[in-house]
Amino acid sequence: MPYTDHDDDPAGFGSGDDQRQDKGKHLATNKTDTNEQQCDFDEPGIAPSLNESLSAPTATDTDNDSIEPDRWTDDEGYAESTSTRYLSSIASDIRRGVEENGRLYAAYGMHKQWLPIDDEELDRNDLQHYKFTLLLGNRLFICPVPSDPQKILDLGTGSGIWAIEVADMFPSAEVIGVDLAPTQPNLIPPNLSFEIDDIENDWLWGENKFDFIHARELIMAIRDWPRLFRQAKRALKPGAYLQLGASVPLFSSDDDTLPKDSAYLETAQIFFDMSAKVGVSGMEPLSWTKYLEEEGYEDIVQKMYKIPTNPWPKDERLKRIGALELTHYRDGIMNVFARGYKDILGGDQTYFQVLMARARNEVVNRNMHSWVPYSYVVYAKKPSILS
């Protein structure tokens, strides 16, 4: 499908790197695994303290419930070539933003934004996309979607890579990606458009419009999930699905090879402390199913996928996922903390730099068989018959 140059976009999007639309295209199919079943999880509580064990619920329906570690003859960790530079460079002309400490942040939105919007963050965003797509079995989504959807909405579209690929998958559908800043490319499929808006504001798309609404990794962004689900339900067509995904850094290991006093675990606690203090708790994905049920959704399914911390698994697919996660943590995790650690927690930057150096040294150890839960992939249906 030829791509359309949206340089005359009235929203004022800057010219992006035209190579972005070619990255990882057609990684997914629209087949849904009908054998997937719902996972049950305990109600979330307060973020665990550093004196407690950070642990994730055990999945019962994934293809990597118990990951077999590979055998290693050394403890040198993973090669330096895991830098995101092995992915093609991504650049975008960001016209709007606030520069702070050498990073660029969105100037628009109801609340102060804690994640940057510059090229380094867009690198992280695209790296995450490849990792999550591979984790889901080369699929962009796992919920039931009609074979010919007419309208799809991507919340918090970021670099726009998911929206671009789903627009290629469904050329008959009008796809809308929405975010706080114009960080997406302007060479895009003709059935795709990007909008600047804050999804915590009142939605203006109307009722019963979308065949599918997607949201992924809205880290430290949403303060009122029930309201978001309420607005999504209103915008969905009867019988249409909402799918969400989030990584929750409840780092764990199945064989107790993750030390309880590791710096890696302490960085997770810092994330929970930061998110709780600004009212966007990192534990909220554990409450999604409850919120969706309270809002009247049906057929609610929750799944949890394990993301290996580094390429320690024997399975080749999981090894690749682990390599991507290692790159993400070593080269991209500072994006999450860049603005918040000092501003939110008043933390000592020297201590944090030392902590991160320790954590980076830990995560390359392939004898540490740790993993991150990518959640909490949850999908739910708007009732087909409205009450």
XYZ file of C-alpha atoms in Angstrom:
387
model
C 0.000 0.000 0.000
C 1.423 3.423 -0.933
C 1.986 5.723 1.991
C 0.646 9.245 2.160
C 2.712 12.282 3.049
C 0.706 14.242 5.614
C 2.911 17.326 5.493
C -0.183 19.501 5.151
C -1.739 18.019 8.269
C -3.714 20.840 9.942
C -2.665 19.535 13.353
C 0.828 20.853 12.621
C 2.828 17.646 12.810
C 6.525 18.028 12.065
C 8.261 16.014 9.364
C 9.381 12.664 10.799
C 11.880 10.066 9.686
C 10.312 8.353 6.698
C 12.108 5.117 7.573
C 9.935 4.583 10.635
C 6.989 3.318 8.588
C 9.145 0.502 7.154
C 10.349 -0.852 10.507
C 9.012 -4.252 11.390
C 6.030 -4.057 9.070
C 3.690 -7.008 8.865
C 5.034 -8.668 12.002
C 1.553 -9.723 13.037
C -1.546 -11.436 11.765
C -5.115 -10.969 12.825
C -5.554 -14.559 14.005
C -6.649 -14.943 17.574
C -5.597 -17.876 19.734
C -8.905 -19.285 20.923
C -7.173 -21.572 23.409
C -6.163 -18.706 25.682
C -7.944 -18.692 29.009
C -8.432 -16.142 31.739
C -5.899 -15.737 34.536
C -6.990 -15.001 38.058
C -4.986 -12.584 40.158
C -5.190 -11.353 43.715
C -6.365 -7.835 44.445
C -3.430 -5.388 44.421
C -2.291 -3.687 47.579
C 0.189 -1.029 48.444
C 3.460 -1.186 46.520
C 5.775 -3.579 48.367
C 8.571 -2.039 50.372
C 12.252 -2.747 49.871
C 12.111 -5.047 52.896
C 9.564 -7.256 51.160
C 9.954 -9.550 48.209
C 8.802 -8.044 44.929
C 7.006 -10.879 43.227
C 4.517 -11.294 40.434
C 1.491 -13.588 40.282
C 2.142 -16.882 38.533
C 0.610 -17.236 35.069
C -1.336 -20.373 34.297
C -2.116 -19.947 30.615
C 0.954 -18.745 28.807
C 3.388 -20.551 26.562
C 6.309 -19.706 28.836
C 4.955 -20.642 32.261
C 8.210 -22.328 33.191
C 11.146 -21.088 31.150
C 14.088 -23.461 30.764
C 17.398 -21.614 31.124
C 20.129 -22.161 28.588
C 23.489 -23.586 29.638
C 26.380 -21.139 29.815
C 30.107 -21.689 29.991
C 30.905 -18.139 31.124
C 29.478 -15.353 33.204
C 30.462 -12.455 30.973
C 26.875 -11.460 30.306
C 25.505 -10.362 26.973
C 27.547 -8.709 24.274
C 27.830 -4.934 24.017
C 26.169 -5.178 20.601
C 22.770 -5.188 22.339
C 22.673 -1.406 22.037
C 19.579 -0.061 20.333
C 21.949 1.123 17.588
C 21.457 -2.286 15.952
C 17.956 -1.070 15.168
C 17.778 1.554 12.447
C 18.050 5.089 13.729
C 14.790 6.868 14.416
C 14.444 10.608 14.286
C 11.520 12.987 14.272
C 11.161 16.715 14.037
C 9.414 17.590 17.304
C 7.897 21.014 17.058
C 6.365 21.283 20.491
C 7.860 20.527 23.862
C 9.646 21.699 26.977
C 13.365 21.081 27.299
C 14.655 20.151 30.732
C 18.080 18.774 31.641
C 18.784 17.954 28.029
C 15.499 16.060 27.471
C 12.304 17.122 25.687
C 8.873 16.740 27.280
C 5.341 17.326 26.010
C 4.055 20.819 26.639
C 0.422 19.755 26.326
C -1.697 17.834 28.810
C -3.677 18.124 32.019
C -0.750 17.020 34.172
C 3.016 17.255 34.133
C 4.481 14.523 31.968
C 7.197 12.286 33.357
C 8.310 10.537 30.173
C 10.209 12.474 27.487
C 9.156 12.699 23.847
C 12.557 13.023 22.186
C 14.322 10.670 19.791
C 15.849 8.613 22.586
C 12.402 7.904 24.013
C 11.022 7.082 20.562
C 13.851 4.564 20.162
C 12.685 2.962 23.405
C 9.066 3.045 22.243
C 9.832 1.198 19.005
C 12.102 -1.301 20.738
C 9.249 -2.073 23.127
C 6.892 -2.547 20.192
C 9.091 -5.236 18.651
C 9.466 -6.966 21.997
C 5.738 -6.991 22.782
C 4.777 -8.114 19.272
C 7.245 -10.995 19.457
C 6.000 -11.844 22.945
C 2.418 -12.099 21.653
C 3.467 -14.564 18.962
C 4.051 -11.996 16.189
C 0.624 -10.495 16.778
C -0.373 -6.868 17.245
C -3.286 -7.873 19.474
C -4.865 -11.000 20.923
C -8.522 -9.985 21.347
C -11.222 -10.810 18.782
C -11.395 -8.119 16.081
C -13.660 -8.236 13.002
C -11.939 -9.193 9.752
C -13.015 -5.882 8.234
C -13.047 -3.284 11.033
C -14.084 0.193 9.983
C -12.573 2.322 12.740
C -9.692 1.674 15.196
C -8.312 3.924 17.948
C -4.798 3.698 19.425
C -4.479 5.515 22.762
C -1.067 6.925 23.662
C 0.271 6.043 20.222
C 3.798 7.327 20.946
C 5.964 6.812 17.871
C 2.877 5.556 16.039
C 4.452 2.251 15.056
C 1.556 0.058 16.288
C -0.998 2.282 14.513
C 1.029 2.177 11.282
C 1.203 -1.603 11.289
C -2.475 -2.097 12.138
C -3.408 0.380 9.381
C -1.408 -1.767 6.945
C -3.157 -4.871 8.266
C -6.642 -3.399 7.792
C -6.540 -1.059 4.762
C -10.325 -0.685 4.881
C -10.243 0.724 8.415
C -9.835 4.323 9.482
C -7.114 4.235 12.135
C -6.563 7.085 14.591
C -3.513 7.382 16.838
C -3.705 9.927 19.640
C -0.988 11.303 21.897
C 0.121 14.462 23.675
C 2.824 15.395 21.189
C 3.375 15.155 17.400
C 6.231 12.665 17.524
C 4.975 10.423 14.722
C 6.228 10.328 11.100
C 4.280 12.107 8.398
C 4.782 9.431 5.728
C 2.003 7.069 6.771
C -0.686 4.810 5.292
C -3.567 6.794 3.742
C -6.058 5.268 6.192
C -4.132 6.508 9.260
C -4.226 9.876 10.999
C -2.657 11.184 14.198
C -4.274 13.576 16.640
C -2.908 15.593 19.538
C -5.086 15.248 22.614
C -5.025 14.262 26.266
C -7.025 11.067 26.682
C -7.742 12.046 30.286
C -9.861 14.911 28.915
C -13.418 14.379 27.689
C -13.390 12.356 24.485
C -14.922 14.010 21.415
C -15.115 11.016 19.078
C -18.774 10.310 19.828
C -20.662 7.153 20.794
C -20.538 3.713 19.175
C -17.756 4.642 16.749
C -14.899 2.174 17.092
C -14.563 -1.518 16.255
C -11.425 -1.771 18.393
C -9.622 0.451 20.930
C -6.025 -0.317 21.850
C -3.739 1.043 24.590
C -0.274 -0.097 25.619
C 2.350 0.983 28.152
C 0.643 4.144 29.388
C 3.379 4.378 32.015
C 2.798 7.085 34.612
C 0.090 8.625 32.425
C -3.407 7.699 33.656
C -4.756 8.864 37.009
C -8.345 7.674 36.637
C -8.568 4.278 34.940
C -12.308 3.762 35.612
C -13.052 7.034 33.816
C -10.867 5.990 30.882
C -12.713 2.661 30.669
C -16.050 4.493 30.885
C -15.134 6.749 27.972
C -13.801 3.821 25.943
C -17.007 1.869 26.475
C -19.031 4.835 25.258
C -16.868 5.141 22.130
C -16.874 1.423 21.268
C -19.511 -0.120 19.057
C -21.690 -2.743 20.777
C -19.773 -6.015 20.847
C -16.409 -4.332 20.148
C -13.274 -4.847 22.243
C -10.872 -2.777 24.285
C -7.355 -4.222 24.767
C -4.717 -2.907 27.158
C -1.197 -3.977 27.976
C 1.332 -2.923 30.592
C 4.594 -4.057 32.096
C 4.581 -4.082 35.892
C 8.116 -4.278 37.325
C 7.369 -6.978 39.857
C 10.681 -8.621 39.002
C 10.777 -12.302 39.857
C 12.499 -15.619 39.136
C 11.176 -19.163 39.222
C 14.364 -20.663 40.680
C 15.285 -17.995 43.265
C 18.289 -16.795 41.274
C 17.234 -13.150 41.691
C 18.915 -11.874 44.897
C 16.537 -10.182 47.325
C 19.053 -7.363 47.911
C 19.765 -6.655 44.244
C 20.009 -3.127 42.862
C 17.745 -4.333 40.048
C 14.918 -4.891 42.548
C 15.566 -1.514 44.162
C 15.023 0.277 40.831
C 11.590 -1.357 40.673
C 10.775 0.027 44.117
C 11.805 3.498 42.980
C 9.357 3.223 40.076
C 6.525 2.230 42.412
C 7.378 5.050 44.832
C 7.445 7.639 42.042
C 4.212 6.510 40.416
C 2.308 6.304 43.717
C 3.411 9.772 44.770
C 2.005 11.431 41.621
C -1.220 9.404 41.676
C -0.472 7.066 38.763
C 0.303 3.879 40.673
C 2.318 1.319 38.736
C 0.195 -1.362 40.395
C -3.027 -0.217 38.685
C -2.889 -2.837 35.886
C -3.585 -5.444 38.557
C -6.947 -3.729 39.123
C -7.981 -3.445 35.478
C -10.247 -6.498 35.477
C -12.100 -5.203 38.536
C -12.572 -1.766 36.983
C -13.757 -3.226 33.695
C -16.286 -5.435 35.452
C -17.575 -2.469 37.458
C -17.979 -0.478 34.223
C -20.138 -3.229 32.725
C -17.736 -4.834 30.250
C -18.180 -8.493 29.328
C -15.902 -11.402 28.377
C -13.015 -9.968 30.389
C -9.760 -11.866 29.830
C -6.469 -11.212 31.598
C -3.183 -12.786 30.601
C 0.348 -12.501 31.860
C 3.480 -13.071 29.801
C 6.970 -13.421 31.225
C 9.681 -11.222 29.718
C 13.142 -12.655 30.448
C 15.542 -10.029 31.809
C 18.303 -11.084 29.412
C 18.922 -13.895 26.870
C 19.065 -16.602 29.554
C 16.249 -18.872 28.259
C 17.011 -21.916 26.121
C 14.032 -21.247 23.848
C 15.208 -19.159 20.877
C 12.139 -16.906 20.750
C 12.373 -16.126 24.458
C 16.121 -15.624 24.070
C 15.421 -12.911 21.467
C 12.845 -11.318 23.748
C 15.367 -11.375 26.573
C 17.945 -9.646 24.360
C 15.445 -6.885 23.592
C 14.553 -6.500 27.277
C 18.228 -6.295 28.227
C 18.731 -3.545 25.651
C 15.652 -1.751 26.949
C 16.801 -1.842 30.554
C 20.444 -0.996 29.987
C 19.945 1.688 27.328
C 16.411 2.994 27.816
C 15.288 2.696 31.428
C 16.757 6.082 32.328
C 13.986 7.608 30.198
C 11.504 6.519 32.843
C 13.499 8.081 35.676
C 15.038 11.079 33.917
C 12.603 13.706 35.216
C 10.887 11.987 38.091
C 13.551 10.689 40.452
C 14.698 14.142 41.521
C 11.440 16.088 41.004
C 9.099 13.539 42.585
C 11.207 11.826 45.218
C 13.867 14.467 45.804
C 16.392 11.700 45.290
C 20.151 12.056 45.324
C 21.397 11.846 41.747
C 24.821 10.529 42.737
C 23.260 7.633 44.660
C 20.948 6.912 41.745
C 23.775 6.808 39.214
C 25.652 4.317 41.404
C 22.480 2.248 41.859
C 21.839 2.140 38.113
C 25.432 1.115 37.422
C 25.034 -1.780 39.859
C 21.695 -2.773 38.330
C 23.087 -2.740 34.803
C 25.895 -5.021 35.887
C 23.384 -7.409 37.452
C 21.031 -7.713 34.480
C 23.726 -8.989 32.109
C 24.268 -12.035 34.327
C 22.662 -14.959 32.493
C 22.772 -17.035 35.641
C 20.142 -14.701 37.103
C 16.958 -16.164 35.615
C 14.712 -13.212 36.340
C 11.733 -12.004 34.361
C 9.323 -9.074 34.135
C 5.566 -9.656 33.877
C 4.115 -8.075 30.730
C 0.956 -8.173 32.170
C -1.193 -7.787 32.157
C -2.641 -7.951 28.746
C -6.326 -7.449 29.376
C -9.183 -7.290 26.908
C -12.920 -6.888 27.366
C -16.045 -6.460 25.269
C -18.691 -3.786 25.308
C -22.034 -5.594 25.676
C -23.621 -6.434 22.333
C -27.063 -5.485 23.607
C -27.084 -2.192 25.418
C -29.173 -2.011 28.576
